[in-house]
Coordinates of C-alpha atoms and ligand atoms in Angstrom, one line a residue:
X1 CA -10.7 -5.2 21.1
X2 CA -10.4 -1.5 21.9
X3 CA -7.3 0.1 20.3
X4 CA -6.3 3.6 21.5
X5 CA -5.1 5.8 18.7
X6 CA -2.7 8.6 19.4
X7 CA -3.5 11.1 16.6
X8 CA -1.3 14.2 16.9
X9 CA -3.1 15.9 14.0
X10 CA -0.8 15.5 11.1
X11 CA -1.1 11.8 10.4
X12 CA -3.3 10.0 8.0
X13 CA -5.3 8.3 10.8
X14 CA -8.3 7.4 8.6
X15 CA -6.5 4.4 7.0
X16 CA -5.5 3.1 10.4
X17 CA -9.1 3.5 11.8
X18 CA -10.5 1.8 8.7
X19 CA -8.0 -1.1 9.1
X20 CA -8.7 -1.6 12.8
X21 CA -12.5 -1.5 12.2
X22 CA -12.2 -3.9 9.2
X23 CA -10.6 -6.3 11.7
X24 CA -13.5 -5.9 14.1
X25 CA -11.7 -3.6 16.5
X26 CA -13.0 -0.3 18.0
X27 CA -10.8 2.8 17.9
X28 CA -10.7 5.1 20.9
X29 CA -8.9 8.4 20.0
X30 CA -6.5 9.8 22.5
X31 CA -7.8 13.3 23.3
X32 CA -6.0 14.0 26.6
X33 CA -2.9 12.8 28.4
X34 CA -4.8 10.5 30.8
X35 CA -6.3 8.6 27.8
X36 CA -2.7 7.2 27.2
X37 CA -2.4 5.5 30.5
X38 CA -6.0 4.2 30.2
X39 CA -5.1 2.5 26.9
X40 CA -5.3 -1.3 26.6
X41 CA -3.2 -1.3 23.4
X42 CA -1.8 1.9 22.0
X43 CA -1.3 2.7 18.2
X44 CA 0.8 5.7 17.2
X45 CA 0.7 6.4 13.4
X46 CA 3.2 9.1 12.6
X47 CA 3.3 10.7 9.2
X48 CA 5.0 13.9 8.2
X49 CA 7.8 15.9 9.7
X50 CA 9.6 14.7 12.9
X51 CA 10.2 18.2 14.4
X52 CA 6.5 19.1 13.9
X53 CA 5.4 15.8 15.6
X54 CA 7.7 16.1 18.6
X55 CA 6.7 19.7 19.1
X56 CA 3.0 18.7 19.1
X57 CA 3.6 15.8 21.5
X58 CA 5.3 18.2 24.0
X59 CA 2.7 20.9 23.5
X60 CA -0.1 18.3 24.3
X61 CA 1.8 17.1 27.4
X62 CA 1.8 13.6 25.9
X63 CA 5.5 12.9 26.5
X64 CA 5.4 12.1 30.2
X65 CA 2.3 9.7 30.1
X66 CA 3.8 8.0 26.9
X67 CA 7.1 7.4 28.7
X68 CA 5.2 5.9 31.7
X69 CA 3.1 3.7 29.5
X70 CA 6.2 2.5 27.5
X71 CA 8.4 2.0 30.6
X72 CA 5.7 -0.3 31.9
X73 CA 6.2 -2.4 28.8
X74 CA 2.6 -2.1 27.8
X75 CA 1.4 -3.0 24.2
X76 CA 2.5 -0.3 21.8
X77 CA 2.8 -0.2 18.0
X78 CA 4.5 2.9 16.5
X79 CA 4.3 3.4 12.8
X80 CA 6.9 5.4 10.8
X81 CA 7.5 8.6 12.9
X82 CA 5.6 6.8 15.7
X83 CA 8.6 4.4 15.8
X84 CA 11.2 7.1 15.3
X85 CA 9.8 9.0 18.4
X86 CA 10.9 6.1 20.6
X87 CA 14.5 7.0 20.1
X88 CA 16.6 10.0 21.4
X89 CA 16.2 12.4 18.6
X90 CA 16.4 12.9 14.8
X91 CA 18.5 14.7 12.3
X92 CA 15.2 16.0 10.9
X93 CA 14.5 17.9 14.1
X94 CA 16.5 21.2 13.8
X95 CA 15.3 22.5 17.2
X96 CA 16.6 19.5 19.2
X97 CA 13.3 18.9 20.9
X98 CA 13.2 16.2 23.6
X99 CA 12.1 12.8 22.2
X100 CA 10.7 9.8 24.1
X101 CA 14.2 8.2 24.5
X102 CA 12.9 4.7 25.2
X103 CA 15.5 3.2 22.9
X104 CA 19.1 4.4 22.8
X105 CA 20.1 5.8 19.4
X106 CA 19.0 8.4 16.9
X107 CA 17.2 8.9 13.6
X108 CA 19.4 9.6 10.5
X109 CA 18.7 10.6 6.9
X110 CA 19.5 7.9 4.2
X111 CA 23.1 8.2 3.0
X112 CA 22.7 6.7 -0.5
X113 CA 23.0 7.4 -4.2
X114 CA 19.5 6.0 -4.7
X115 CA 16.4 8.1 -4.7
X116 CA 15.4 9.6 -1.4
X117 CA 12.7 9.4 0.0
X118 CA 12.7 5.6 -0.1
X119 CA 9.2 5.0 -1.5
X120 CA 7.6 1.7 -2.4
X121 CA 7.3 -2.0 -1.6
X122 CA 10.3 -3.5 -0.1
X123 CA 11.0 -6.8 1.7
X124 CA 12.1 -7.3 5.4
X125 CA 14.8 -9.5 6.8
X126 CA 13.4 -11.0 10.0
X127 CA 15.7 -11.1 13.0
X128 CA 13.4 -12.4 15.8
X129 CA 10.5 -14.8 15.9
X130 CA 7.8 -12.3 16.8
X131 CA 4.1 -12.9 17.2
X132 CA 3.4 -9.8 15.1
X133 CA 4.8 -11.5 12.1
X134 CA 2.8 -14.7 12.7
X135 CA 1.4 -16.0 9.4
X136 CA 3.3 -13.5 7.2
X137 CA 5.6 -15.2 4.6
X138 CA 9.3 -14.4 4.2
X139 CA 8.9 -12.9 0.7
X140 CA 6.2 -10.4 1.8
X141 CA 6.7 -6.8 0.9
X142 CA 5.6 -3.8 2.9
X143 CA 5.0 -0.2 1.9
X144 CA 7.7 2.3 2.8
X145 CA 7.7 6.1 2.4
X146 CA 10.4 7.9 4.3
X147 CA 13.7 9.7 4.1
X148 CA 15.0 8.9 7.6
X149 CA 15.6 5.7 9.5
X150 CA 16.5 4.7 13.1
X151 CA 20.0 3.7 14.2
X152 CA 19.6 1.7 17.5
X153 CA 22.7 1.6 19.7
X154 CA 21.5 -1.7 21.2
X155 CA 21.1 -4.1 18.2
X156 CA 19.0 -6.5 20.3
X157 CA 16.0 -4.3 19.7
X158 CA 16.2 -4.9 15.9
X159 CA 13.2 -6.9 14.7
X160 CA 13.7 -6.5 10.9
X161 CA 16.1 -4.9 8.5
X162 CA 15.5 -3.9 4.9
X163 CA 17.9 -3.4 2.1
X164 CA 18.0 -0.1 0.3
X165 CA 21.5 0.3 -0.9
X166 CA 22.4 -0.9 2.6
X167 CA 20.5 -2.8 5.3
X168 CA 18.7 -0.3 7.5
X169 CA 16.5 -1.0 10.5
X170 CA 12.9 -1.3 9.3
X171 CA 11.2 -2.5 12.6
X172 CA 12.2 -2.7 16.3
X173 CA 10.8 -4.7 19.3
X174 CA 11.5 -4.7 23.0
X175 CA 9.0 -6.7 25.0
X176 CA 5.6 -5.5 23.9
X177 CA 6.9 -2.3 22.4
X178 CA 7.0 -2.5 18.6
X179 CA 7.8 0.0 15.9
X180 CA 7.6 -0.3 12.1
X181 CA 9.2 2.1 9.6
X182 CA 6.8 0.7 7.0
X183 CA 3.1 1.4 7.0
X184 CA 1.1 -1.8 7.8
X185 CA -2.2 0.1 7.0
X186 CA -0.9 0.7 3.5
X187 CA 0.7 -2.7 2.9
X188 CA -2.4 -4.6 1.7
X189 CA -3.2 -8.0 3.2
X190 CA 0.2 -8.6 4.8
X191 CA -0.1 -5.2 6.6
X192 CA -3.6 -5.9 7.8
X193 CA -2.4 -9.3 9.1
X194 CA 0.4 -7.6 11.1
X195 CA -2.1 -5.2 12.6
X196 CA -4.4 -8.1 13.4
X197 CA -1.5 -9.9 15.2
X198 CA -0.9 -6.8 17.2
X199 CA -4.5 -6.5 18.1
X200 CA -5.2 -10.1 19.0
X201 CA -2.0 -11.6 20.4
X202 CA -2.2 -11.7 24.2
X203 CA 1.6 -12.0 24.6
X204 CA 3.5 -9.9 22.0
X205 CA 7.0 -10.6 23.3
X206 CA 9.4 -12.0 20.6
X207 CA 10.9 -15.4 20.9
X208 CA 14.2 -16.8 19.6
X209 CA 16.5 -15.0 17.2
X210 CA 16.2 -16.0 13.5
X211 CA 17.7 -14.7 10.3
X212 CA 15.2 -14.9 7.4
X213 CA 16.1 -12.7 4.3
X214 CA 13.3 -10.9 2.4
X215 CA 13.3 -9.5 -1.2
X216 CA 14.4 -6.1 -2.5
X217 CA 12.5 -2.9 -3.5
X218 CA 9.8 -3.5 -6.2
X219 CA 9.0 -1.3 -9.1
X220 CA 5.5 0.2 -8.5
X221 CA 2.6 -0.2 -10.9
X222 CA 0.1 2.7 -10.2
X223 CA -3.5 2.9 -11.5
X224 CA -4.6 6.4 -12.2
X225 CA -8.2 7.7 -12.2
X226 CA -8.8 11.0 -13.9
X227 CA -11.9 12.3 -12.3
X228 CA -14.3 15.2 -13.2
X229 CA -18.0 15.9 -13.3
X230 CA -19.7 15.1 -16.6
X231 CA -22.3 17.4 -18.2
X232 CA -25.0 15.8 -16.1
X233 CA -23.1 16.8 -12.9
X234 CA -22.1 13.2 -12.0
X235 CA -18.5 12.6 -10.8
X236 CA -17.0 10.1 -13.2
X237 CA -13.7 8.5 -14.1
X238 CA -12.8 9.8 -17.5
X239 CA -9.8 9.5 -19.8
X240 CA -8.1 11.9 -22.0
X241 CA -6.7 11.3 -25.5
X242 CA -3.8 13.7 -25.4
X243 CA -5.8 15.4 -22.7
X244 CA -9.1 15.6 -24.7
X245 CA -11.7 13.8 -22.5
X246 CA -14.6 14.3 -24.8
X247 CA -16.0 11.8 -27.3
X248 CA -18.9 12.9 -29.6
X249 CA -19.2 16.0 -27.4
X250 CA -19.6 14.1 -24.1
X251 CA -17.1 13.5 -21.3
X252 CA -16.0 9.9 -21.5
X253 CA -17.5 8.0 -18.6
X254 CA -15.4 5.0 -17.6
X255 CA -17.1 4.3 -14.3
X256 CA -17.4 5.4 -10.7
X257 CA -14.2 6.4 -8.9
X258 CA -14.7 4.4 -5.7
X259 CA -15.7 1.1 -7.4
X260 CA -12.8 1.4 -10.0
X261 CA -10.3 2.1 -7.3
X262 CA -11.4 -0.9 -5.3
X263 CA -11.1 -3.1 -8.4
X264 CA -7.6 -2.0 -9.1
X265 CA -6.6 -2.5 -5.4
X266 CA -8.0 -6.1 -5.6
X267 CA -6.2 -6.6 -8.9
X268 CA -2.9 -5.7 -7.2
X269 CA -2.2 -2.0 -7.9
X270 CA 0.6 -0.8 -5.7
X271 CA -0.9 2.7 -5.4
X272 CA -4.0 4.5 -6.6
X273 CA -3.9 8.0 -7.9
X274 CA -7.0 10.2 -8.3
X275 CA -6.6 13.4 -10.4
X276 CA -9.4 15.9 -10.3
X277 CA -8.8 17.2 -13.8
X278 CA -11.0 20.3 -13.5
X279 CA -9.5 21.2 -10.1
X280 CA -7.6 24.1 -11.8
X281 CA -10.9 25.9 -12.1
X282 CA -13.2 24.5 -9.3
X283 CA -12.6 25.0 -5.6
X284 CA -11.7 21.4 -4.5
X285 CA -13.4 21.8 -1.1
X286 CA -16.6 23.0 -2.7
X287 CA -19.3 20.4 -2.0
X288 CA -16.4 18.0 -1.3
X289 CA -16.9 15.4 -4.1
X290 CA -13.3 14.2 -3.9
X291 CA -13.3 14.3 -0.1
X292 CA -16.1 11.7 -0.1
X293 CA -14.4 9.7 -2.8
X294 CA -11.3 9.4 -0.6
X295 CA -13.3 8.6 2.6
X296 CA -15.2 5.8 0.8
X297 CA -12.1 4.5 -1.0
X298 CA -9.9 4.3 2.1
X299 CA -12.5 2.1 3.8
X300 CA -11.5 -0.9 1.5
X301 CA -8.3 0.1 -0.2
X302 CA -5.1 -0.4 1.9
X303 CA -2.4 0.8 -0.4
X304 CA -1.3 4.4 -0.7
X305 CA -3.7 7.0 -2.2
X306 CA -2.6 10.1 -4.0
X307 CA -5.0 13.0 -4.8
X308 CA -4.3 15.8 -7.3
X309 CA -6.1 18.6 -8.9
X310 CA -6.7 22.1 -7.5
X311 CA -4.0 22.0 -4.7
X312 CA -3.1 25.6 -4.3
X313 CA -4.1 28.7 -2.3
X314 CA -7.8 29.8 -3.0
X315 CA -10.0 32.7 -2.3
X316 CA -13.6 31.8 -2.6
X317 CA -16.5 34.0 -3.8
X318 CA -17.0 35.5 -0.3
X319 CA -13.3 36.5 -0.1
X320 CA -12.4 33.7 2.4
X321 CA -8.9 32.4 1.7
X322 CA -7.8 28.8 2.0
X323 CA -4.1 27.9 1.7
X324 CA -2.9 24.9 -0.2
X325 CA -2.1 23.4 3.2
X326 CA -5.8 23.8 4.2
X327 CA -6.8 22.0 1.1
X328 CA -4.2 19.3 1.5
X329 CA -5.0 18.8 5.2
X330 CA -8.7 18.1 4.3
X331 CA -7.4 15.5 1.8
X332 CA -5.0 13.9 4.3
X333 CA -7.7 13.7 7.0
X334 CA -9.9 12.0 4.5
X335 CA -7.5 9.2 3.7
X336 CA -5.0 10.5 1.2
X337 CA -1.3 9.7 1.8
X338 CA 0.1 12.1 -0.9
X339 CA -1.1 15.2 -2.7
X340 CA -0.1 16.0 -6.3
X341 CA 0.4 19.5 -7.3
X342 CA 0.3 20.4 -11.1
X343 CA -0.4 23.9 -12.4
X344 CA 0.6 25.7 -9.2
X345 CA 4.1 24.0 -9.3
X346 CA 4.8 25.5 -12.7
X347 CA 3.9 29.1 -11.5
X348 CA 6.0 28.5 -8.3
X349 CA 9.0 27.3 -10.4
X350 CA 8.7 30.3 -12.8
X351 CA 8.9 32.7 -9.8
X352 CA 11.8 30.7 -8.3
X353 CA 13.8 30.8 -11.5
X354 CA 13.3 34.6 -11.7
X355 CA 14.1 35.4 -8.0
X356 CA 16.3 32.5 -7.1
X357 CA 14.6 32.8 -3.7
X358 CA 12.4 30.5 -1.7
X359 CA 9.3 32.3 -0.4
X360 CA 8.6 29.6 2.2
X361 CA 4.9 30.1 1.4
X362 CA 4.6 28.1 -1.8
X363 CA 2.2 25.1 -1.8
X364 CA 5.2 22.7 -2.1
X365 CA 7.0 24.3 0.9
X366 CA 3.9 24.7 3.0
X367 CA 2.8 21.1 2.7
X368 CA 6.2 19.3 2.8
X369 CA 7.1 21.3 5.9
X370 CA 4.1 19.8 7.8
X371 CA 3.6 16.5 6.2
X372 CA 7.1 15.7 5.0
X373 CA 8.4 15.9 1.5
X374 CA 7.3 12.3 0.8
X375 CA 3.7 13.5 0.9
X376 CA 4.2 16.0 -1.9
X377 CA 4.1 14.8 -5.6
X378 CA 4.5 17.3 -8.4
X379 CA 2.6 16.3 -11.6
X380 CA 4.2 17.5 -14.8
X381 CA 2.1 17.9 -18.0
X382 CA 4.7 18.5 -20.7
X383 CA 4.5 18.4 -24.5
X384 CA 7.3 18.0 -27.0
X385 CA 8.5 21.1 -28.8
X386 CA 10.8 20.5 -31.8
X387 CA 13.7 22.9 -32.5
X388 CA 16.2 22.9 -35.4
X389 CA 19.0 23.6 -32.9
X390 CA 19.6 24.1 -29.2
X391 CA 20.2 27.8 -29.8
X392 CA 16.5 28.2 -30.6
X393 CA 15.6 27.5 -26.9
X394 CA 18.7 28.6 -25.0
X395 CA 17.2 28.7 -21.5
X396 CA 15.5 25.4 -21.8
X397 CA 16.8 21.8 -21.4
X398 CA 17.1 20.9 -25.1
X399 CA 18.0 17.3 -26.0
X400 CA 18.6 15.2 -29.1
X401 CA 15.8 12.9 -30.1
X402 CA 15.7 9.7 -32.0
X403 CA 12.2 10.7 -33.3
X404 CA 12.6 13.7 -35.7
X405 CA 10.0 16.4 -35.9
X406 CA 7.7 17.3 -38.8
X407 CA 10.5 19.3 -40.4
X408 CA 13.1 16.6 -39.6
X409 CA 14.3 18.5 -36.4
X410 CA 16.5 16.3 -34.3
X411 CA 16.3 18.5 -31.2
X412 CA 13.4 19.0 -28.8
X413 CA 12.5 20.3 -25.4
X414 CA 9.4 19.6 -23.3
X415 CA 7.2 22.6 -22.6
X416 CA 5.3 22.5 -19.3
X417 CA 1.6 23.3 -19.4
X418 CA -1.0 24.4 -16.8
X419 CA -4.8 24.1 -16.6
X420 CA -4.9 20.5 -17.9
X421 CA -2.6 21.1 -20.9
X422 CA -4.6 24.2 -22.1
X423 CA -1.8 26.7 -21.6
X424 CA 1.9 26.3 -22.5
X425 CA 4.4 28.1 -20.2
X426 CA 8.0 29.3 -20.6
X427 CA 9.3 26.4 -18.4
X428 CA 10.7 23.0 -19.4
X429 CA 10.0 19.7 -17.7
X430 CA 13.7 19.1 -16.6
X431 CA 14.0 22.5 -15.0
X432 CA 10.6 22.2 -13.3
X433 CA 11.5 18.8 -11.8
X434 CA 14.8 20.2 -10.4
X435 CA 13.3 23.3 -8.9
X436 CA 10.4 21.3 -7.3
X437 CA 12.9 18.9 -5.7
X438 CA 14.8 21.9 -4.4
X439 CA 11.6 23.3 -2.9
X440 CA 10.8 20.1 -1.1
X441 CA 8.7 17.9 -3.5
X442 CA 9.3 14.2 -2.7
X443 CA 8.3 12.6 -6.0
X444 CA 7.6 13.5 -9.7
X445 CA 4.6 12.2 -11.6
X446 CA 5.8 12.7 -15.2
X447 CA 3.0 12.7 -17.7
X448 CA 3.4 13.4 -21.4
X449 CA 0.6 15.1 -23.4
X450 CA 1.8 13.7 -26.7
X451 CA 1.7 10.1 -25.4
X452 CA -1.4 10.4 -23.2
X453 CA -4.0 7.8 -24.1
X454 CA -2.2 6.7 -27.4
X455 CA -1.2 3.2 -26.3
X456 CA 2.1 3.8 -28.1
X457 CA 4.3 3.4 -25.1
X458 CA 6.0 5.8 -22.7
X459 CA 8.2 8.7 -23.8
X460 CA 11.4 7.1 -22.7
X461 CA 13.6 10.0 -23.7
X462 CA 11.6 12.4 -21.5
X463 CA 11.6 10.0 -18.6
X464 CA 15.3 9.3 -18.8
X465 CA 16.1 13.1 -19.0
X466 CA 14.0 14.0 -15.9
X467 CA 15.1 10.9 -13.9
X468 CA 18.8 11.8 -14.5
X469 CA 18.1 15.4 -13.3
X470 CA 16.7 14.6 -9.9
X471 CA 17.4 12.4 -6.9
X472 CA 13.7 11.9 -5.9
X473 CA 11.6 9.1 -7.3
X474 CA 10.0 9.5 -10.7
X475 CA 6.7 7.9 -11.8
X476 CA 6.6 7.3 -15.6
X477 CA 3.2 8.1 -17.0
X478 CA 1.3 8.3 -20.3
X479 CA 1.1 6.0 -23.3
X480 CA 1.1 2.5 -21.8
X481 CA -0.5 0.1 -24.3
X482 CA 0.8 -3.3 -23.5
X483 CA 2.8 -5.1 -20.8
X484 CA 6.0 -4.7 -22.7
X485 CA 5.8 -0.9 -22.5
X486 CA 6.2 -1.3 -18.7
X487 CA 9.2 -3.5 -19.2
X488 CA 10.8 -1.1 -21.6
X489 CA 10.5 1.9 -19.2
X490 CA 12.1 -0.1 -16.3
X491 CA 14.8 -1.6 -18.5
X492 CA 15.8 1.7 -20.2
X493 CA 15.3 4.2 -17.4
X494 CA 15.7 4.3 -13.6
X495 CA 12.0 5.3 -13.1
X496 CA 10.8 3.8 -9.8
X497 CA 7.2 3.5 -10.9
X498 CA 5.0 3.4 -13.9
X499 CA 1.4 4.8 -14.0
X500 CA -1.3 3.9 -16.4
X501 CA -5.0 4.7 -16.9
X502 CA -6.5 3.8 -20.3
X503 CA -5.0 0.4 -20.6
X504 CA -6.6 -0.6 -17.2
X505 CA -9.9 1.3 -17.6
X506 CA -10.4 -0.3 -21.0
X507 CA -9.6 -3.7 -19.4
X508 CA -7.0 -4.3 -22.1
X509 CA -4.3 -5.8 -19.8
X510 CA -5.0 -6.6 -16.1
X511 CA -2.5 -5.3 -13.6
X512 CA -1.4 -8.9 -12.5
X513 CA -0.6 -9.7 -16.1
X514 CA 1.7 -6.7 -16.3
X515 CA 3.3 -7.6 -13.0
X516 CA 3.8 -11.3 -14.1
X517 CA 5.3 -10.1 -17.4
X518 CA 7.8 -7.9 -15.4
X519 CA 8.6 -10.7 -12.9
X520 CA 9.3 -13.1 -15.8
X521 CA 12.0 -10.5 -16.9
X522 CA 13.5 -10.3 -13.4
X523 CA 12.1 -6.9 -12.9
X524 CA 11.3 -6.8 -9.1
X525 CA 7.5 -6.4 -8.5
X526 CA 5.1 -7.2 -5.7
X527 CA 3.0 -10.1 -6.8
Ligands
1PR1 O1 -3.2 21.5 -12.3 O2 -2.8 21.0 -9.9 O3 -5.1 21.3 -10.8 O4 -3.7 19.3 -11.3 C1 -4.4 18.8 -12.4 C2 -4.1 17.3 -12.5 O5 -5.0 16.7 -13.5 C3 -2.7 17.1 -13.1 O6 -2.1 16.0 -12.4 C4 -2.9 16.8 -14.5 O7 -1.9 15.9 -15.0 C5 -4.2 16.2 -14.6 N1 -5.0 16.5 -15.8 C6 -5.5 17.7 -16.0 N2 -6.2 17.6 -17.2 C7 -6.1 16.4 -17.6 C8 -6.7 15.8 -18.9 O8 -6.5 14.7 -19.2 N3 -7.5 16.7 -19.6 N4 -4.9 14.4 -16.7 C9 -5.3 15.7 -16.7 C10 -3.8 14.1 -17.3 C11 -2.5 12.3 -16.7 C12 -2.7 10.9 -16.3 C13 -2.9 10.0 -17.5 C14 -1.7 9.3 -17.7 C15 -1.9 7.9 -18.2 N5 -3.7 12.7 -17.2 O9 -3.8 10.8 -15.4 O10 -4.0 9.2 -17.3 O11 -1.0 10.1 -18.6 O12 -2.3 7.9 -19.5 P1 -2.6 6.6 -20.3 O13 -4.1 6.5 -20.3 O14 -2.0 6.7 -21.6 O15 -2.0 5.4 -19.5 P2 -3.7 20.9 -11.1

């Protein structure tokens, strides 16, 4: 089966290619307008920013052949932006570029008090008996990562809806034209099954109307792999103990990144995060170790991949400069869905607090403008600082704590650090999170140096304070030691996800046991 892939240059096409090839298909990349009308079946994965995508489609003269292909009702699967492009325009496009206009209606931003972007595993309510959902059970969850959704004028094109504060349209179908807001290539076995149906079904047209309800948004369990080279120069998965990765002088070696990532995927991790923990001093594109890790991992792991470490502007030894966008683009092309910015975000926020001005050139702004804010995670490395009274740290977010300090202080603030916790900065975690949201970050990875690797549980006070300060999703991180620690963080804070490393690397508690424990307490998870 030859599948033509419309890659407009900002999508993460590697995962789609890997999924199609895993299903025995062959991918033919669309390189010129005539390739579109030559296609047997056309896949259009769209990730990033709507305006950027539409501008590129027009610049490449793809709009006319695409319209002709679609008006002939030929087999088409649009994913995320690839579905949104079928409509007449989007609120995300401030220049009012001409869209494909195959379906009447527009794309609108979520209007909800819940976190936006809508990120995670959510159910679908099936409205038509469609061959693309053949063999997929009603309680299946798919991976979503978006801030906008389509609003069709003609409700007969609605294939599924999904609930996120309200029911929004999560997939559409008219004849052989199908669009999904969720990412099948990132939705594990169910997503692969949907792609297989699209590839193999001769007649894709939907049958009778049905009304089968799905389940709601799950809390995400994320496996994190801290990666660096050891003293012998091998790239290993390591683990800090309050950010100290050495044991008897050697870098802890917990295994190989690609193998461990595949194990966690098979164990049911909802996402995998790689953090290149010496990225602050190495040039991430130098000899490309993490690029290869991503390329090899994305061949067999079909859930979202985040990569962090060293995402910022660089000037190499020969004076050649690389922007953070260049670095991120390499990672996206290699299979990453999100990039995580740590140290650079602190420096950017310090400047913003001083000038109150957006430069437009910060790594957060550069990358979210092209790939969408859902592709930009800010990783915060805070440590607790105790103070006798809030007056001691006036310009920081000081809070009362239930865990008094060494001198019985009942107030504390969380100092941000850079370079892997090596340098404290004059910035607190709550302020950093708020500024980064303002600059376009789509998610916060909230670590905690004091809790990292201690198995003593998450710092619930820190997580609650940051979550209350932003309207983007927050990933709780650091300290997980047993399955109840995950239940506590979801029962006492609104964190959308929980990340762990040591507990999984040391095989203390398998991911499925954590998830089953949460499900037994009616905490929504993807089993
Ligand atoms: O500053 O943009 O180059 O990014 C560096 C990235 O590497 C940041 O995301 C930073 O958090 C991470 N990092 C840097 N040094 C270390 C270290 O450990 N020496 N990892 C490090 C920090 C955070 C999680 C950790 C969880 C779970 N680790 O990866 O695993 O806290 O902990 P758990 O084992 O208790 O479950 P830049």
